[in-house]
Short mmCIF file of C-alpha atoms and ligand atoms in Angstrom, two decimals:
data_model
loop_
_atom_site.label_atom_id
_atom_site.label_comp_id
_atom_site.label_asym_id
_atom_site.label_seq_id
_atom_site.Cartn_x
_atom_site.Cartn_y
_atom_site.Cartn_z
CA MET N 245 0.35 0.23 0.17
CA LYS N 246 0.97 3.69 -0.39
CA THR N 247 1.63 5.21 2.54
CA ARG N 248 3.06 9.08 3.67
CA ALA N 249 6.54 9.76 6.31
CA ALA N 250 8.79 11.96 7.33
CA VAL N 251 12.23 10.48 6.27
CA LEU N 252 15.35 11.83 7.09
CA TRP N 253 18.23 11.72 4.03
CA GLY N 254 21.28 12.18 6.00
CA LEU N 255 22.36 14.55 8.84
CA HIS N 256 21.65 17.72 9.71
CA GLN N 257 18.80 18.04 7.39
CA ASP N 258 14.83 18.99 7.78
CA TRP N 259 12.62 15.91 8.09
CA LYS N 260 11.26 15.49 4.39
CA VAL N 261 7.60 14.18 4.63
CA GLU N 262 6.74 11.89 1.67
CA GLU N 263 4.77 8.88 -0.41
CA ILE N 264 6.10 5.27 0.42
CA GLU N 265 5.16 2.55 -0.49
CA LEU N 266 5.00 0.12 2.56
CA ASP N 267 4.73 -4.00 1.99
CA PRO N 268 2.23 -6.05 3.66
CA PRO N 269 3.33 -8.10 7.20
CA LYS N 270 5.41 -10.51 7.08
CA THR N 271 5.43 -13.81 9.72
CA GLY N 272 5.25 -12.33 13.19
CA GLU N 273 4.93 -8.49 12.00
CA ILE N 274 1.84 -6.44 12.16
CA LEU N 275 0.48 -3.34 10.35
CA VAL N 276 -0.17 -0.60 11.86
CA LYS N 277 -2.23 3.08 11.37
CA TRP N 278 0.02 5.40 13.39
CA GLU N 279 -2.30 8.00 15.75
CA ALA N 280 -0.25 10.38 17.33
CA ALA N 281 3.95 10.38 18.12
CA GLY N 282 5.54 12.59 20.35
CA LEU N 283 8.53 13.95 19.66
CA CYS N 284 11.20 13.05 21.78
CA HIS N 285 14.81 14.69 21.68
CA SER N 286 16.26 10.89 20.60
CA ASP N 287 14.79 11.49 17.15
CA GLU N 288 17.01 14.95 17.19
CA HIS N 289 19.95 13.06 17.96
CA LEU N 290 19.64 11.43 14.65
CA VAL N 291 19.56 14.56 13.15
CA THR N 292 23.01 16.22 14.50
CA GLY N 293 24.25 12.41 14.36
CA ASP N 294 24.63 11.97 18.08
CA MET N 295 22.89 7.89 18.00
CA VAL N 296 23.93 7.16 14.45
CA VAL N 297 27.05 4.60 14.02
CA PRO N 298 30.24 6.58 11.61
CA GLU N 299 29.72 5.74 8.49
CA GLU N 300 33.31 4.75 8.47
CA ILE N 301 32.35 1.93 10.72
CA ARG N 302 29.83 1.09 9.35
CA GLU N 303 31.76 0.45 6.40
CA ALA N 304 34.21 -1.57 7.72
CA ALA N 305 31.33 -3.61 10.05
CA GLY N 306 30.09 -4.15 6.31
CA LEU N 307 26.69 -2.61 7.75
CA PRO N 308 23.74 -0.92 5.31
CA PRO N 309 23.97 2.84 5.19
CA SER N 310 22.15 4.94 8.19
CA PHE N 311 19.97 6.89 5.66
CA PRO N 312 17.24 7.34 4.47
CA ILE N 313 15.05 6.50 7.93
CA ILE N 314 11.74 7.10 9.05
CA GLY N 315 12.16 8.63 12.31
CA GLY N 316 9.93 8.17 15.71
CA HIS N 317 9.49 5.92 18.24
CA GLU N 318 7.34 7.32 20.59
CA GLY N 319 4.13 6.10 19.03
CA ALA N 320 0.18 5.09 19.42
CA GLY N 321 -2.04 3.39 17.16
CA VAL N 322 -4.73 0.85 16.02
CA VAL N 323 -3.63 -2.19 14.17
CA LEU N 324 -5.16 -2.94 10.87
CA GLU N 325 -3.88 -6.04 9.59
CA VAL N 326 -1.40 -8.90 11.14
CA GLY N 327 0.88 -11.73 9.49
CA PRO N 328 0.81 -15.10 10.00
CA GLY N 329 1.56 -16.29 13.73
CA VAL N 330 0.87 -13.52 15.04
CA THR N 331 -0.77 -14.22 18.67
CA THR N 332 -0.87 -11.35 21.05
CA LEU N 333 -2.27 -8.94 18.88
CA LYS N 334 -6.14 -8.82 16.60
CA GLU N 335 -7.27 -6.24 14.21
CA GLY N 336 -8.46 -3.33 16.07
CA ASP N 337 -6.06 -3.66 19.01
CA HIS N 338 -4.90 -0.06 20.09
CA ILE N 339 -1.39 -0.70 20.85
CA ALA N 340 1.77 1.74 22.37
CA ALA N 341 5.17 1.30 20.33
CA SER N 342 7.52 0.11 22.56
CA PHE N 343 11.07 1.24 21.31
CA PHE N 344 12.83 -1.62 22.73
CA PRO N 345 11.33 -5.35 21.54
CA ALA N 346 10.66 -7.95 24.04
CA CYS N 347 11.44 -11.15 22.35
CA GLY N 348 10.72 -13.00 26.25
CA ARG N 349 13.14 -15.30 25.96
CA CYS N 350 16.98 -14.08 26.59
CA ARG N 351 18.51 -13.43 29.43
CA TYR N 352 16.99 -10.05 30.16
CA CYS N 353 13.95 -11.10 29.32
CA VAL N 354 13.54 -14.16 31.67
CA THR N 355 14.81 -12.15 34.78
CA GLY N 356 12.19 -9.55 34.36
CA HIS N 357 14.33 -6.82 32.33
CA THR N 358 13.01 -6.44 29.08
CA ASN N 359 14.09 -3.15 28.77
CA LEU N 360 17.44 -4.89 28.10
CA CYS N 361 16.35 -7.60 25.45
CA ASP N 362 19.14 -8.74 23.45
CA LEU N 363 16.75 -7.99 20.36
CA GLY N 364 17.79 -3.80 21.34
CA ALA N 365 21.27 -4.98 20.27
CA GLY N 366 19.55 -4.32 16.32
CA THR N 367 17.64 -0.74 16.93
CA PHE N 368 20.33 1.17 14.55
CA GLY N 369 20.31 -2.05 12.30
CA ARG N 370 18.91 -1.67 8.98
CA GLY N 371 15.02 -4.32 8.79
CA GLN N 372 12.24 -6.02 10.40
CA ILE N 373 13.46 -8.26 13.43
CA SER N 374 12.25 -11.11 11.96
CA ASP N 375 14.45 -11.36 8.63
CA GLY N 376 16.05 -8.03 8.74
CA THR N 377 14.23 -7.23 5.54
CA ASP N 378 12.86 -3.55 5.07
CA ARG N 379 8.48 -2.97 4.47
CA HIS N 380 9.25 0.40 3.68
CA HIS N 381 10.67 1.28 0.72
CA ILE N 382 10.74 4.22 -1.90
CA GLY N 383 10.82 3.02 -5.76
CA ASP N 384 13.71 0.42 -5.35
CA GLN N 385 15.24 2.06 -2.55
CA GLY N 386 14.18 0.09 1.47
CA ILE N 387 14.26 2.53 4.19
CA ALA N 388 15.27 1.98 7.83
CA ILE N 389 13.23 3.18 10.35
CA LEU N 390 14.00 4.34 14.18
CA ALA N 391 14.27 1.44 16.88
CA LYS N 392 12.27 -0.98 13.97
CA LEU N 393 9.18 1.54 14.86
CA GLY N 394 9.63 4.92 12.57
CA THR N 395 5.82 6.05 14.11
CA PHE N 396 6.64 9.56 12.29
CA ALA N 397 4.24 8.11 9.58
CA GLU N 398 0.57 7.05 8.83
CA HIS N 399 0.77 3.60 8.52
CA GLY N 400 3.77 1.27 9.00
CA VAL N 401 4.61 -2.33 9.47
CA ILE N 402 6.57 -3.64 12.67
CA SER N 403 6.98 -6.41 15.05
CA GLU N 404 4.37 -7.69 17.44
CA MET N 405 7.58 -7.86 19.70
CA SER N 406 7.08 -3.96 19.48
CA ALA N 407 4.34 -3.47 20.21
CA ILE N 408 1.97 -3.55 23.66
CA LYS N 409 -1.76 -3.53 23.46
CA VAL N 410 -3.67 -0.72 25.93
CA ASP N 411 -7.24 0.22 26.81
CA PRO N 412 -9.13 1.35 23.92
CA ASP N 413 -10.55 3.88 26.05
CA LEU N 414 -7.69 5.56 26.50
CA PRO N 415 -6.80 8.96 23.87
CA MET N 416 -4.20 8.41 21.96
CA THR N 417 -1.64 11.37 23.10
CA ALA N 418 -1.72 9.95 26.25
CA VAL N 419 -0.33 5.93 25.25
CA ALA N 420 1.94 7.84 23.14
CA LEU N 421 4.23 9.53 25.17
CA VAL N 422 3.36 7.12 27.68
CA SER N 423 5.11 5.03 25.20
CA CYS N 424 9.00 6.54 25.60
CA GLY N 425 9.56 9.79 27.79
CA VAL N 426 6.68 9.07 30.67
CA THR N 427 8.20 5.29 31.04
CA THR N 428 11.78 6.83 30.88
CA GLY N 429 11.63 10.15 32.73
CA PHE N 430 9.30 7.97 35.49
CA GLY N 431 11.25 5.10 35.74
CA SER N 432 15.06 7.08 36.32
CA ALA N 433 13.06 8.11 39.41
CA VAL N 434 10.90 4.74 40.48
CA HIS N 435 13.00 2.33 39.22
CA ARG N 436 16.51 4.09 39.17
CA ALA N 437 17.24 5.89 41.44
CA GLU N 438 14.75 4.05 43.64
CA VAL N 439 13.55 7.43 45.37
CA GLN N 440 11.90 6.35 48.94
CA PRO N 441 9.31 8.70 50.87
CA GLY N 442 11.45 12.05 52.36
CA GLU N 443 13.97 11.96 49.88
CA THR N 444 15.52 14.77 47.77
CA VAL N 445 16.07 14.44 44.26
CA VAL N 446 17.14 16.83 41.96
CA VAL N 447 15.81 16.79 38.21
CA VAL N 448 18.34 18.20 35.55
CA GLY N 449 16.39 19.50 31.88
CA ILE N 450 12.55 19.48 31.77
CA GLY N 451 11.14 18.29 28.80
CA GLY N 452 8.95 15.26 28.07
CA VAL N 453 11.23 13.19 29.93
CA GLY N 454 12.17 15.28 33.12
CA ILE N 455 9.22 16.21 33.61
CA ASN N 456 8.12 12.58 33.92
CA ALA N 457 11.39 11.76 36.91
CA VAL N 458 9.40 14.97 38.93
CA GLN N 459 6.20 13.51 38.69
CA GLY N 460 8.03 9.34 39.50
CA ALA N 461 9.59 11.33 42.59
CA ARG N 462 6.42 12.90 43.94
CA ILE N 463 4.27 9.64 43.05
CA ALA N 464 7.20 7.79 45.11
CA GLY N 465 7.22 10.68 48.41
CA ALA N 466 10.32 12.53 47.47
CA ARG N 467 10.24 16.05 50.56
CA ASN N 468 12.00 17.98 48.13
CA ILE N 469 12.28 17.96 44.52
CA VAL N 470 14.13 20.40 42.84
CA ALA N 471 13.54 20.72 39.20
CA VAL N 472 16.69 22.43 37.02
CA ASP N 473 15.93 23.97 33.56
CA PRO N 474 17.39 27.39 32.49
CA ILE N 475 13.86 28.17 30.74
CA GLU N 476 11.36 29.57 32.38
CA LEU N 477 8.55 27.28 31.36
CA LYS N 478 9.34 24.41 32.32
CA ARG N 479 10.95 25.86 35.20
CA GLU N 480 6.84 26.44 36.22
CA THR N 481 5.63 23.60 35.06
CA ALA N 482 7.76 21.39 36.56
CA MET N 483 6.58 23.74 39.56
CA SER N 484 2.61 23.08 38.75
CA LEU N 485 3.71 18.60 38.72
CA GLY N 486 5.43 18.00 41.87
CA ALA N 487 8.61 20.08 41.99
CA THR N 488 9.20 22.25 44.97
CA HIS N 489 12.19 23.72 44.21
CA THR N 490 13.95 25.37 40.59
CA ALA N 491 17.05 26.12 39.68
CA SER N 492 18.15 27.32 36.76
CA SER N 493 21.41 25.77 36.58
CA MET N 494 23.38 22.94 38.57
CA ALA N 495 25.92 25.84 40.56
CA GLU N 496 22.28 27.77 41.34
CA ALA N 497 21.03 24.39 42.53
CA MET N 498 23.68 23.78 45.08
CA PRO N 499 23.12 26.51 47.50
CA ILE N 500 19.46 25.25 47.54
CA VAL N 501 20.21 21.75 47.81
CA THR N 502 22.87 22.78 50.51
CA ASP N 503 20.12 24.43 52.45
CA LEU N 504 17.48 22.02 51.85
CA THR N 505 19.48 18.83 53.08
CA SER N 506 21.80 20.62 56.10
CA GLY N 507 24.70 20.04 53.79
CA GLN N 508 23.87 16.55 53.33
CA MET N 509 22.91 17.03 49.45
CA ALA N 510 20.54 15.29 47.08
CA ASP N 511 19.93 11.44 47.85
CA SER N 512 19.41 10.97 44.12
CA VAL N 513 20.02 13.70 40.93
CA ILE N 514 18.63 12.98 37.36
CA LEU N 515 20.21 14.04 34.59
CA THR N 516 17.52 14.71 31.62
CA PRO N 517 19.18 17.75 29.41
CA GLY N 518 18.43 17.44 25.58
CA VAL N 519 22.06 16.22 25.12
CA LEU N 520 24.67 14.96 27.85
CA TYR N 521 28.22 16.38 27.63
CA GLY N 522 30.82 15.40 29.85
CA ASP N 523 31.21 18.50 32.51
CA LEU N 524 27.26 17.79 33.31
CA LEU N 525 27.94 14.24 35.28
CA GLY N 526 30.65 15.82 37.32
CA GLN N 527 28.07 18.81 38.45
CA ALA N 528 25.45 16.70 39.18
CA LEU N 529 28.17 14.30 41.24
CA SER N 530 28.65 17.40 43.11
CA LEU N 531 24.66 17.83 44.16
CA THR N 532 24.81 14.02 45.16
CA GLY N 533 25.19 13.14 48.95
CA LYS N 534 27.16 10.43 50.59
CA GLY N 535 25.65 7.28 49.45
CA GLY N 536 23.55 9.11 46.79
CA THR N 537 23.05 8.04 43.43
CA THR N 538 23.28 9.91 39.91
CA VAL N 539 21.30 8.50 37.31
CA VAL N 540 22.17 9.23 33.96
CA THR N 541 19.00 8.75 31.27
CA ALA N 542 19.68 11.53 29.36
CA ILE N 543 21.79 10.57 25.17
CA ALA N 544 25.48 11.68 25.13
CA PRO N 545 26.81 11.71 21.40
CA MET N 546 27.56 8.45 20.76
CA THR N 547 31.34 8.94 20.80
CA GLN N 548 31.28 11.20 23.50
CA ALA N 549 33.96 9.06 26.00
CA GLN N 550 35.15 11.81 28.45
CA ALA N 551 33.52 13.35 31.57
CA ASP N 552 35.30 15.64 34.39
CA ILE N 553 33.84 13.44 37.48
CA ASN N 554 36.31 13.37 40.92
CA LEU N 555 37.60 9.92 41.40
CA PHE N 556 37.93 10.30 45.29
CA GLU N 557 35.07 11.22 46.11
CA LEU N 558 33.32 8.68 44.25
CA ALA N 559 35.06 6.38 46.53
CA MET N 560 34.64 8.17 49.60
CA TRP N 561 31.10 9.24 49.52
CA GLN N 562 30.28 5.88 48.06
CA LYS N 563 28.26 7.79 45.41
CA GLU N 564 26.91 5.54 42.44
CA VAL N 565 26.14 6.12 38.78
CA ARG N 566 23.58 4.37 37.12
CA GLY N 567 22.49 4.89 33.32
CA VAL N 568 19.44 3.43 32.06
CA ILE N 569 17.28 3.15 29.48
CA PHE N 570 13.57 2.72 28.86
CA GLY N 571 12.93 3.84 32.49
CA ALA N 572 14.99 0.37 33.84
CA GLY N 573 11.84 -1.75 34.72
CA ASN N 574 9.33 -3.87 32.02
CA PRO N 575 7.15 -2.41 29.19
CA ARG N 576 5.39 -4.63 28.68
CA PHE N 577 4.07 -4.03 32.64
CA ASP N 578 5.13 -0.04 33.31
CA ILE N 579 2.90 0.99 30.27
CA PRO N 580 0.17 0.40 31.39
CA ASN N 581 0.51 0.44 34.45
CA LEU N 582 1.78 4.45 34.04
CA LEU N 583 -1.84 4.50 32.08
CA ALA N 584 -4.00 3.51 34.53
CA LEU N 585 -1.96 5.98 37.11
CA TYR N 586 -3.36 8.02 34.43
CA GLN N 587 -6.64 7.10 34.71
CA SER N 588 -6.78 6.89 38.14
CA GLY N 589 -5.70 11.12 38.10
CA GLN N 590 -2.46 10.24 39.63
CA LEU N 591 -0.33 10.77 36.60
CA LYS N 592 -0.64 14.04 34.36
CA LEU N 593 -0.51 13.78 30.88
CA ASP N 594 -2.66 15.97 29.13
CA GLU N 595 -1.11 18.93 30.35
CA LEU N 596 2.55 17.44 29.48
CA ILE N 597 1.82 18.43 25.51
CA THR N 598 1.80 21.85 24.24
CA ARG N 599 1.06 21.71 21.33
CA THR N 600 0.18 19.19 18.57
CA TYR N 601 1.58 18.77 15.26
CA THR N 602 -0.22 17.28 11.99
CA LEU N 603 2.84 15.17 10.29
CA ASP N 604 3.42 17.57 7.86
CA GLU N 605 4.61 20.12 10.41
CA ILE N 606 6.82 18.23 11.85
CA ASN N 607 9.48 20.51 11.12
CA GLU N 608 8.26 23.06 13.09
CA GLY N 609 7.64 21.09 15.93
CA TYR N 610 11.36 20.14 16.26
CA GLN N 611 12.32 23.85 15.90
CA ALA N 612 9.86 24.16 19.24
CA MET N 613 11.85 21.56 20.79
CA ARG N 614 15.42 23.16 19.97
CA ASP N 615 14.12 26.79 21.07
CA GLY N 616 12.49 25.36 24.85
CA LYS N 617 9.16 25.82 23.66
CA ASN N 618 7.18 22.60 24.59
CA ILE N 619 7.37 20.73 27.19
CA ARG N 620 6.24 18.02 24.79
CA GLY N 621 5.06 18.22 20.94
CA VAL N 622 3.32 15.51 19.60
CA ILE N 623 1.81 14.84 15.84
CA VAL N 624 -2.10 13.46 15.60
CA ASN N 625 -2.68 12.07 12.44
CA LYS N 626 -6.31 12.70 11.39
N1 NAD W 769 18.00 6.73 28.19
C1 NAD W 769 17.01 6.49 27.83
O1 NAD W 769 16.11 5.26 27.67
C2 NAD W 769 16.22 7.70 27.10
C3 NAD W 769 14.44 7.44 26.37
C4 NAD W 769 14.00 8.52 26.05
C5 NAD W 769 14.61 10.45 25.95
N2 NAD W 769 16.62 10.26 26.40
C6 NAD W 769 17.12 10.77 26.16
O2 NAD W 769 16.65 12.01 27.37
C7 NAD W 769 16.81 13.06 26.96
C8 NAD W 769 15.91 13.94 27.09
O3 NAD W 769 14.94 14.17 26.30
P1 NAD W 769 13.50 15.23 26.02
O4 NAD W 769 13.20 14.67 24.72
O5 NAD W 769 13.02 15.00 27.23
O6 NAD W 769 14.21 16.82 25.71
P2 NAD W 769 13.89 18.07 25.37
O7 NAD W 769 14.54 18.80 24.52
O8 NAD W 769 12.23 17.58 25.46
O9 NAD W 769 14.35 18.02 26.91
C9 NAD W 769 15.38 18.84 27.59
C10 NAD W 769 15.55 20.01 27.99
O10 NAD W 769 16.80 20.15 28.84
C11 NAD W 769 16.95 21.32 29.13
N3 NAD W 769 18.30 20.90 29.45
C12 NAD W 769 19.83 21.75 28.57
N4 NAD W 769 20.64 21.58 29.07
C13 NAD W 769 20.49 21.39 30.36
C14 NAD W 769 21.28 22.10 31.19
N5 NAD W 769 22.81 21.72 31.33
N6 NAD W 769 20.92 21.73 32.39
C15 NAD W 769 19.32 22.09 32.55
N7 NAD W 769 18.77 22.08 31.28
C16 NAD W 769 18.73 21.43 30.28
C17 NAD W 769 16.11 22.54 28.27
O11 NAD W 769 16.18 23.42 27.99
C18 NAD W 769 15.06 21.24 27.41
O12 NAD W 769 13.77 21.75 28.64
C19 NAD W 769 17.81 13.17 25.45
O13 NAD W 769 19.13 13.78 25.62
C20 NAD W 769 16.62 11.99 24.62
O14 NAD W 769 17.26 11.50 24.16
C21 NAD W 769 17.15 9.04 26.91
ZN1 ZN W 770 12.39 8.26 23.10
ZN1 ZN W 771 14.73 -10.51 24.81
#
């Protein structure tokens, strides 16, 4: 069938919305009509090259080129058709995209860490999970899909392992947000920082991910939640969703956290800025108290290998640095669970959507993200 998708043809270019050819689903695959897709910062890392395997490494490994690629990994849609052998979904089901599939059989899946499923190794590779071939084409050319999803499209074919069935009464925009940013931010606080009642938490960077670390810390019972962001709108939104204090930089947060904790400093600092650079880790560790945890959620350029941290303090103050992907949980449990928290009114999602866009307005949406105007922009297909 023919459909439309936002395609990136190379680094530092705009997304180009164009007609593509979509093959029917093969074994284990589903055809999805994408209803909503969130504009997460991770897709921007494709544009800047932070999250693109360098071409010389690809060529040396004999891998196909990264571009053209259909972006989008935060998404919600309806199943239009199922391929042979699909057992967990049927036509008409509503789904959240899962940017890590879960095979259910690897070491990580069977030990309750489906966010680390071995199939995630293929995230930046070409083709479908089933057989490595493309379903998305323009003319003779196959097109890659980000995270085996490519939600910046009207329709797509994905593996059933990348789709999580959700309650059909839920608004698609809320489902789309939970498919990455909410699960990641909430899990950074609840699963990775393991926030306990009464603790002091600092969240650095209040975008679609960080605002949900604020909400996670609030729901977990933190006493002090310090939201750090240079942009006023972000700080105001954080205050309305659970933050107790704000600062425009980590340096400005130092005296606030010192005062709030009588010098003990934060139990956890969660790093969710748009891009992680090495100098931010040292600053975050300085805000972290004895026995505390610094959680690294934001994505750094793939080749960033330097961080300036005080190694003496790391050991002597028994601090911990913890990376986190997809909220360190089990999306097949966490996504429906977070949506139930939304339905009960405890997790706010509608308030996170600053603006919706049509697929054709995607570049406008990303410009607003770069300019710090959106908590989250969401593409809604008619
Ligand atoms: N680990 C994961 O599984 C995972 C999943 C999704 C997204 N991410 C990453 O999380 C990060 C945040 O994503 P997002 O979509 O919320 O981004 P966003 O662009 O919507 O928000 C980032 C926020 O950080 C603020 N900021 C930038 N530099 C800062 C600094 N030095 N100090 C304080 N605030 C700063 C910006 O003003 C902005 O409000 C990105 O790097 C994204 O790729 C990681
Ligand atoms: Zn994301
Ligand atoms: Zn697995």
